[in-house]
Amino acid sequence: MEENLIQDTLIKKIDPNEAEHFSALVLAYIGDAVFEVFVRKMLIARANMQVNKLHKAATALVKAEAQSRMIAALTPELTEKEIKVYRRGRNAKSNTSAKNASITDYRRATGFEALMGYLYLSGQEERMLELMEKAVISERNREDEK
């Protein structure tokens, strides 16, 4: 019984049309987790460093302000469908509020996460990873320009 739960949870793909029908906040919920794992894996692949340094580096990339800049950099490359999903996430009404970000950055970040969640749930991992990589590179380039 548990084997089926694991297989259904981790392996089974959700039909892209079905993934569209999840609420924007559910998409953002899973997108946040997927992006966090992507960033953490990328950081540990680059260097074996102290956990507090890994945490600071990860936090700099997953915070709302950074994600807001990332989606701004990605927008010209998004398909119409991706823009639609992003806007649904950005415009979703949430009961939580931004702790360390402007409401604009928080909403854009929610849209970014919703897009990543949609791509993940609909089995479009290659596209998701392509966008995540471009997003992180755009943020690193911005940091290098400082």
mmCIF file with all atom_site columns, C-alpha atoms in Angstrom:
data_model
loop_
_atom_site.group_PDB
_atom_site.id
_atom_site.type_symbol
_atom_site.label_atom_id
_atom_site.label_alt_id
_atom_site.label_comp_id
_atom_site.label_asym_id
_atom_site.label_entity_id
_atom_site.label_seq_id
_atom_site.pdbx_PDB_ins_code
_atom_site.Cartn_x
_atom_site.Cartn_y
_atom_site.Cartn_z
_atom_site.occupancy
_atom_site.B_iso_or_equiv
_atom_site.pdbx_formal_charge
_atom_site.auth_seq_id
_atom_site.auth_comp_id
_atom_site.auth_asym_id
_atom_site.auth_atom_id
_atom_site.pdbx_PDB_model_num
ATOM 1   C CA . MET A 1 1   ? 0.000  0.000  0.000   1.00 0.00 ? 1   MET A CA 1
ATOM 2   C CA . GLU A 1 2   ? 2.724  2.499  0.940   1.00 0.00 ? 2   GLU A CA 1
ATOM 3   C CA . GLU A 1 3   ? 4.633  1.675  -2.234  1.00 0.00 ? 3   GLU A CA 1
ATOM 4   C CA . ASN A 1 4   ? 1.675  2.934  -4.282  1.00 0.00 ? 4   ASN A CA 1
ATOM 5   C CA . LEU A 1 5   ? 1.541  6.120  -2.222  1.00 0.00 ? 5   LEU A CA 1
ATOM 6   C CA . ILE A 1 6   ? 5.197  6.802  -2.930  1.00 0.00 ? 6   ILE A CA 1
ATOM 7   C CA . GLN A 1 7   ? 4.845  5.974  -6.596  1.00 0.00 ? 7   GLN A CA 1
ATOM 8   C CA . ASP A 1 8   ? 1.674  8.065  -7.013  1.00 0.00 ? 8   ASP A CA 1
ATOM 9   C CA . THR A 1 9   ? 3.147  10.993 -5.126  1.00 0.00 ? 9   THR A CA 1
ATOM 10  C CA . LEU A 1 10  ? 6.607  11.197 -6.644  1.00 0.00 ? 10  LEU A CA 1
ATOM 11  C CA . ILE A 1 11  ? 6.378  9.587  -10.052 1.00 0.00 ? 11  ILE A CA 1
ATOM 12  C CA . LYS A 1 12  ? 2.845  9.963  -11.414 1.00 0.00 ? 12  LYS A CA 1
ATOM 13  C CA . LYS A 1 13  ? 2.488  12.967 -13.701 1.00 0.00 ? 13  LYS A CA 1
ATOM 14  C CA . ILE A 1 14  ? -0.509 15.240 -13.458 1.00 0.00 ? 14  ILE A CA 1
ATOM 15  C CA . ASP A 1 15  ? -2.228 16.060 -16.726 1.00 0.00 ? 15  ASP A CA 1
ATOM 16  C CA . PRO A 1 16  ? -1.286 19.646 -17.755 1.00 0.00 ? 16  PRO A CA 1
ATOM 17  C CA . ASN A 1 17  ? -4.987 20.479 -18.046 1.00 0.00 ? 17  ASN A CA 1
ATOM 18  C CA . GLU A 1 18  ? -5.544 19.201 -14.513 1.00 0.00 ? 18  GLU A CA 1
ATOM 19  C CA . ALA A 1 19  ? -2.566 21.188 -13.190 1.00 0.00 ? 19  ALA A CA 1
ATOM 20  C CA . GLU A 1 20  ? -4.172 24.340 -14.616 1.00 0.00 ? 20  GLU A CA 1
ATOM 21  C CA . HIS A 1 21  ? -7.130 23.877 -12.309 1.00 0.00 ? 21  HIS A CA 1
ATOM 22  C CA . PHE A 1 22  ? -5.200 23.974 -9.055  1.00 0.00 ? 22  PHE A CA 1
ATOM 23  C CA . SER A 1 23  ? -5.566 27.266 -7.237  1.00 0.00 ? 23  SER A CA 1
ATOM 24  C CA . ALA A 1 24  ? -2.768 29.738 -7.831  1.00 0.00 ? 24  ALA A CA 1
ATOM 25  C CA . LEU A 1 25  ? -1.769 29.536 -4.179  1.00 0.00 ? 25  LEU A CA 1
ATOM 26  C CA . VAL A 1 26  ? -1.507 25.726 -4.332  1.00 0.00 ? 26  VAL A CA 1
ATOM 27  C CA . LEU A 1 27  ? 0.738  26.093 -7.380  1.00 0.00 ? 27  LEU A CA 1
ATOM 28  C CA . ALA A 1 28  ? 2.842  28.659 -5.487  1.00 0.00 ? 28  ALA A CA 1
ATOM 29  C CA . TYR A 1 29  ? 3.005  26.344 -2.473  1.00 0.00 ? 29  TYR A CA 1
ATOM 30  C CA . ILE A 1 30  ? 4.617  23.530 -4.450  1.00 0.00 ? 30  ILE A CA 1
ATOM 31  C CA . GLY A 1 31  ? 6.616  25.959 -6.620  1.00 0.00 ? 31  GLY A CA 1
ATOM 32  C CA . ASP A 1 32  ? 8.201  27.489 -3.527  1.00 0.00 ? 32  ASP A CA 1
ATOM 33  C CA . ALA A 1 33  ? 9.375  24.056 -2.378  1.00 0.00 ? 33  ALA A CA 1
ATOM 34  C CA . VAL A 1 34  ? 10.656 23.010 -5.804  1.00 0.00 ? 34  VAL A CA 1
ATOM 35  C CA . PHE A 1 35  ? 12.595 26.267 -6.261  1.00 0.00 ? 35  PHE A CA 1
ATOM 36  C CA . GLU A 1 36  ? 14.066 25.979 -2.758  1.00 0.00 ? 36  GLU A CA 1
ATOM 37  C CA . VAL A 1 37  ? 15.348 22.456 -3.494  1.00 0.00 ? 37  VAL A CA 1
ATOM 38  C CA . PHE A 1 38  ? 16.734 23.624 -6.862  1.00 0.00 ? 38  PHE A CA 1
ATOM 39  C CA . VAL A 1 39  ? 18.655 26.465 -5.187  1.00 0.00 ? 39  VAL A CA 1
ATOM 40  C CA . ARG A 1 40  ? 19.978 24.286 -2.379  1.00 0.00 ? 40  ARG A CA 1
ATOM 41  C CA . LYS A 1 41  ? 21.113 21.575 -4.778  1.00 0.00 ? 41  LYS A CA 1
ATOM 42  C CA . MET A 1 42  ? 22.785 24.148 -7.025  1.00 0.00 ? 42  MET A CA 1
ATOM 43  C CA . LEU A 1 43  ? 24.646 25.670 -4.069  1.00 0.00 ? 43  LEU A CA 1
ATOM 44  C CA . ILE A 1 44  ? 25.951 22.382 -2.678  1.00 0.00 ? 44  ILE A CA 1
ATOM 45  C CA . ALA A 1 45  ? 27.029 21.319 -6.168  1.00 0.00 ? 45  ALA A CA 1
ATOM 46  C CA . ARG A 1 46  ? 29.128 24.480 -6.433  1.00 0.00 ? 46  ARG A CA 1
ATOM 47  C CA . ALA A 1 47  ? 30.964 24.124 -3.139  1.00 0.00 ? 47  ALA A CA 1
ATOM 48  C CA . ASN A 1 48  ? 31.089 22.168 0.081   1.00 0.00 ? 48  ASN A CA 1
ATOM 49  C CA . MET A 1 49  ? 30.751 24.962 2.606   1.00 0.00 ? 49  MET A CA 1
ATOM 50  C CA . GLN A 1 50  ? 29.410 25.598 6.070   1.00 0.00 ? 50  GLN A CA 1
ATOM 51  C CA . VAL A 1 51  ? 25.667 25.270 6.447   1.00 0.00 ? 51  VAL A CA 1
ATOM 52  C CA . ASN A 1 52  ? 25.235 28.865 7.647   1.00 0.00 ? 52  ASN A CA 1
ATOM 53  C CA . LYS A 1 53  ? 26.944 30.104 4.463   1.00 0.00 ? 53  LYS A CA 1
ATOM 54  C CA . LEU A 1 54  ? 24.731 27.832 2.353   1.00 0.00 ? 54  LEU A CA 1
ATOM 55  C CA . HIS A 1 55  ? 21.686 29.190 4.164   1.00 0.00 ? 55  HIS A CA 1
ATOM 56  C CA . LYS A 1 56  ? 22.656 32.820 3.559   1.00 0.00 ? 56  LYS A CA 1
ATOM 57  C CA . ALA A 1 57  ? 23.319 32.153 -0.122  1.00 0.00 ? 57  ALA A CA 1
ATOM 58  C CA . ALA A 1 58  ? 20.022 30.281 -0.524  1.00 0.00 ? 58  ALA A CA 1
ATOM 59  C CA . THR A 1 59  ? 18.045 32.952 1.319   1.00 0.00 ? 59  THR A CA 1
ATOM 60  C CA . ALA A 1 60  ? 19.425 35.620 -1.002  1.00 0.00 ? 60  ALA A CA 1
ATOM 61  C CA . LEU A 1 61  ? 17.943 33.742 -3.982  1.00 0.00 ? 61  LEU A CA 1
ATOM 62  C CA . VAL A 1 62  ? 14.612 32.557 -2.586  1.00 0.00 ? 62  VAL A CA 1
ATOM 63  C CA . LYS A 1 63  ? 13.481 35.781 -0.938  1.00 0.00 ? 63  LYS A CA 1
ATOM 64  C CA . ALA A 1 64  ? 10.568 37.645 -2.498  1.00 0.00 ? 64  ALA A CA 1
ATOM 65  C CA . GLU A 1 65  ? 12.645 40.611 -3.632  1.00 0.00 ? 65  GLU A CA 1
ATOM 66  C CA . ALA A 1 66  ? 15.010 38.379 -5.630  1.00 0.00 ? 66  ALA A CA 1
ATOM 67  C CA . GLN A 1 67  ? 12.179 36.312 -7.097  1.00 0.00 ? 67  GLN A CA 1
ATOM 68  C CA . SER A 1 68  ? 10.435 39.523 -8.154  1.00 0.00 ? 68  SER A CA 1
ATOM 69  C CA . ARG A 1 69  ? 13.537 40.572 -10.080 1.00 0.00 ? 69  ARG A CA 1
ATOM 70  C CA . MET A 1 70  ? 13.878 37.082 -11.541 1.00 0.00 ? 70  MET A CA 1
ATOM 71  C CA . ILE A 1 71  ? 10.368 37.002 -12.967 1.00 0.00 ? 71  ILE A CA 1
ATOM 72  C CA . ALA A 1 72  ? 10.901 40.471 -14.435 1.00 0.00 ? 72  ALA A CA 1
ATOM 73  C CA . ALA A 1 73  ? 13.976 39.140 -16.245 1.00 0.00 ? 73  ALA A CA 1
ATOM 74  C CA . LEU A 1 74  ? 12.117 36.034 -17.439 1.00 0.00 ? 74  LEU A CA 1
ATOM 75  C CA . THR A 1 75  ? 8.901  37.666 -18.618 1.00 0.00 ? 75  THR A CA 1
ATOM 76  C CA . PRO A 1 76  ? 10.067 38.362 -22.206 1.00 0.00 ? 76  PRO A CA 1
ATOM 77  C CA . GLU A 1 77  ? 10.809 34.638 -22.630 1.00 0.00 ? 77  GLU A CA 1
ATOM 78  C CA . LEU A 1 78  ? 7.525  33.302 -21.262 1.00 0.00 ? 78  LEU A CA 1
ATOM 79  C CA . THR A 1 79  ? 4.811  31.772 -23.395 1.00 0.00 ? 79  THR A CA 1
ATOM 80  C CA . GLU A 1 80  ? 1.267  33.136 -23.257 1.00 0.00 ? 80  GLU A CA 1
ATOM 81  C CA . LYS A 1 81  ? 0.233  30.187 -21.084 1.00 0.00 ? 81  LYS A CA 1
ATOM 82  C CA . GLU A 1 82  ? 3.132  30.784 -18.677 1.00 0.00 ? 82  GLU A CA 1
ATOM 83  C CA . ILE A 1 83  ? 2.282  34.470 -18.408 1.00 0.00 ? 83  ILE A CA 1
ATOM 84  C CA . LYS A 1 84  ? -1.320 33.550 -17.632 1.00 0.00 ? 84  LYS A CA 1
ATOM 85  C CA . VAL A 1 85  ? -0.234 31.213 -14.823 1.00 0.00 ? 85  VAL A CA 1
ATOM 86  C CA . TYR A 1 86  ? 2.205  33.827 -13.470 1.00 0.00 ? 86  TYR A CA 1
ATOM 87  C CA . ARG A 1 87  ? -0.530 36.490 -13.428 1.00 0.00 ? 87  ARG A CA 1
ATOM 88  C CA . ARG A 1 88  ? -2.924 34.143 -11.632 1.00 0.00 ? 88  ARG A CA 1
ATOM 89  C CA . GLY A 1 89  ? -0.306 33.668 -8.941  1.00 0.00 ? 89  GLY A CA 1
ATOM 90  C CA . ARG A 1 90  ? 0.568  37.346 -8.762  1.00 0.00 ? 90  ARG A CA 1
ATOM 91  C CA . ASN A 1 91  ? -3.078 38.355 -8.420  1.00 0.00 ? 91  ASN A CA 1
ATOM 92  C CA . ALA A 1 92  ? -4.086 35.630 -5.950  1.00 0.00 ? 92  ALA A CA 1
ATOM 93  C CA . LYS A 1 93  ? -5.471 36.848 -2.659  1.00 0.00 ? 93  LYS A CA 1
ATOM 94  C CA . SER A 1 94  ? -3.476 35.397 0.186   1.00 0.00 ? 94  SER A CA 1
ATOM 95  C CA . ASN A 1 95  ? -4.171 35.488 3.911   1.00 0.00 ? 95  ASN A CA 1
ATOM 96  C CA . THR A 1 96  ? -0.452 35.843 4.593   1.00 0.00 ? 96  THR A CA 1
ATOM 97  C CA . SER A 1 97  ? 1.505  39.020 4.129   1.00 0.00 ? 97  SER A CA 1
ATOM 98  C CA . ALA A 1 98  ? 5.048  39.895 3.227   1.00 0.00 ? 98  ALA A CA 1
ATOM 99  C CA . LYS A 1 99  ? 7.337  39.939 6.240   1.00 0.00 ? 99  LYS A CA 1
ATOM 100 C CA . ASN A 1 100 ? 10.475 41.411 4.722   1.00 0.00 ? 100 ASN A CA 1
ATOM 101 C CA . ALA A 1 101 ? 9.320  42.529 1.279   1.00 0.00 ? 101 ALA A CA 1
ATOM 102 C CA . SER A 1 102 ? 7.070  45.039 -0.369  1.00 0.00 ? 102 SER A CA 1
ATOM 103 C CA . ILE A 1 103 ? 3.592  43.823 -1.275  1.00 0.00 ? 103 ILE A CA 1
ATOM 104 C CA . THR A 1 104 ? 4.512  44.221 -4.960  1.00 0.00 ? 104 THR A CA 1
ATOM 105 C CA . ASP A 1 105 ? 7.607  42.031 -4.620  1.00 0.00 ? 105 ASP A CA 1
ATOM 106 C CA . TYR A 1 106 ? 5.655  39.519 -2.537  1.00 0.00 ? 106 TYR A CA 1
ATOM 107 C CA . ARG A 1 107 ? 2.923  39.204 -5.154  1.00 0.00 ? 107 ARG A CA 1
ATOM 108 C CA . ARG A 1 108 ? 5.386  38.932 -8.044  1.00 0.00 ? 108 ARG A CA 1
ATOM 109 C CA . ALA A 1 109 ? 7.278  36.256 -6.111  1.00 0.00 ? 109 ALA A CA 1
ATOM 110 C CA . THR A 1 110 ? 4.023  34.381 -5.562  1.00 0.00 ? 110 THR A CA 1
ATOM 111 C CA . GLY A 1 111 ? 3.456  34.526 -9.323  1.00 0.00 ? 111 GLY A CA 1
ATOM 112 C CA . PHE A 1 112 ? 6.988  33.223 -9.942  1.00 0.00 ? 112 PHE A CA 1
ATOM 113 C CA . GLU A 1 113 ? 6.394  30.342 -7.524  1.00 0.00 ? 113 GLU A CA 1
ATOM 114 C CA . ALA A 1 114 ? 2.986  29.574 -9.067  1.00 0.00 ? 114 ALA A CA 1
ATOM 115 C CA . LEU A 1 115 ? 4.606  29.324 -12.489 1.00 0.00 ? 115 LEU A CA 1
ATOM 116 C CA . MET A 1 116 ? 7.301  26.967 -11.189 1.00 0.00 ? 116 MET A CA 1
ATOM 117 C CA . GLY A 1 117 ? 4.641  24.899 -9.423  1.00 0.00 ? 117 GLY A CA 1
ATOM 118 C CA . TYR A 1 118 ? 2.545  24.664 -12.567 1.00 0.00 ? 118 TYR A CA 1
ATOM 119 C CA . LEU A 1 119 ? 5.497  23.600 -14.689 1.00 0.00 ? 119 LEU A CA 1
ATOM 120 C CA . TYR A 1 120 ? 6.509  21.017 -12.106 1.00 0.00 ? 120 TYR A CA 1
ATOM 121 C CA . LEU A 1 121 ? 3.044  19.544 -11.602 1.00 0.00 ? 121 LEU A CA 1
ATOM 122 C CA . SER A 1 122 ? 2.299  19.427 -15.323 1.00 0.00 ? 122 SER A CA 1
ATOM 123 C CA . GLY A 1 123 ? 5.474  17.438 -16.017 1.00 0.00 ? 123 GLY A CA 1
ATOM 124 C CA . GLN A 1 124 ? 7.326  20.245 -17.761 1.00 0.00 ? 124 GLN A CA 1
ATOM 125 C CA . GLU A 1 125 ? 10.475 19.832 -15.677 1.00 0.00 ? 125 GLU A CA 1
ATOM 126 C CA . GLU A 1 126 ? 12.852 20.694 -18.526 1.00 0.00 ? 126 GLU A CA 1
ATOM 127 C CA . ARG A 1 127 ? 11.144 24.023 -19.086 1.00 0.00 ? 127 ARG A CA 1
ATOM 128 C CA . MET A 1 128 ? 10.983 24.652 -15.343 1.00 0.00 ? 128 MET A CA 1
ATOM 129 C CA . LEU A 1 129 ? 14.705 23.968 -14.931 1.00 0.00 ? 129 LEU A CA 1
ATOM 130 C CA . GLU A 1 130 ? 15.529 26.135 -17.948 1.00 0.00 ? 130 GLU A CA 1
ATOM 131 C CA . LEU A 1 131 ? 13.620 29.062 -16.428 1.00 0.00 ? 131 LEU A CA 1
ATOM 132 C CA . MET A 1 132 ? 15.070 28.497 -12.958 1.00 0.00 ? 132 MET A CA 1
ATOM 133 C CA . GLU A 1 133 ? 18.584 28.482 -14.353 1.00 0.00 ? 133 GLU A CA 1
ATOM 134 C CA . LYS A 1 134 ? 17.980 31.696 -16.320 1.00 0.00 ? 134 LYS A CA 1
ATOM 135 C CA . ALA A 1 135 ? 16.395 33.281 -13.253 1.00 0.00 ? 135 ALA A CA 1
ATOM 136 C CA . VAL A 1 136 ? 19.354 32.481 -11.004 1.00 0.00 ? 136 VAL A CA 1
ATOM 137 C CA . ILE A 1 137 ? 21.854 33.602 -13.644 1.00 0.00 ? 137 ILE A CA 1
ATOM 138 C CA . SER A 1 138 ? 20.029 36.918 -14.059 1.00 0.00 ? 138 SER A CA 1
ATOM 139 C CA . GLU A 1 139 ? 20.139 37.466 -10.299 1.00 0.00 ? 139 GLU A CA 1
ATOM 140 C CA . ARG A 1 140 ? 23.824 36.533 -10.079 1.00 0.00 ? 140 ARG A CA 1
ATOM 141 C CA . ASN A 1 141 ? 24.637 38.916 -12.937 1.00 0.00 ? 141 ASN A CA 1
ATOM 142 C CA . ARG A 1 142 ? 22.807 41.681 -11.104 1.00 0.00 ? 142 ARG A CA 1
ATOM 143 C CA . GLU A 1 143 ? 24.825 40.953 -7.953  1.00 0.00 ? 143 GLU A CA 1
ATOM 144 C CA . ASP A 1 144 ? 28.072 40.952 -9.949  1.00 0.00 ? 144 ASP A CA 1
ATOM 145 C CA . GLU A 1 145 ? 27.265 44.401 -11.344 1.00 0.00 ? 145 GLU A CA 1
ATOM 146 C CA . LYS A 1 146 ? 27.079 45.903 -7.841  1.00 0.00 ? 146 LYS A CA 1
#
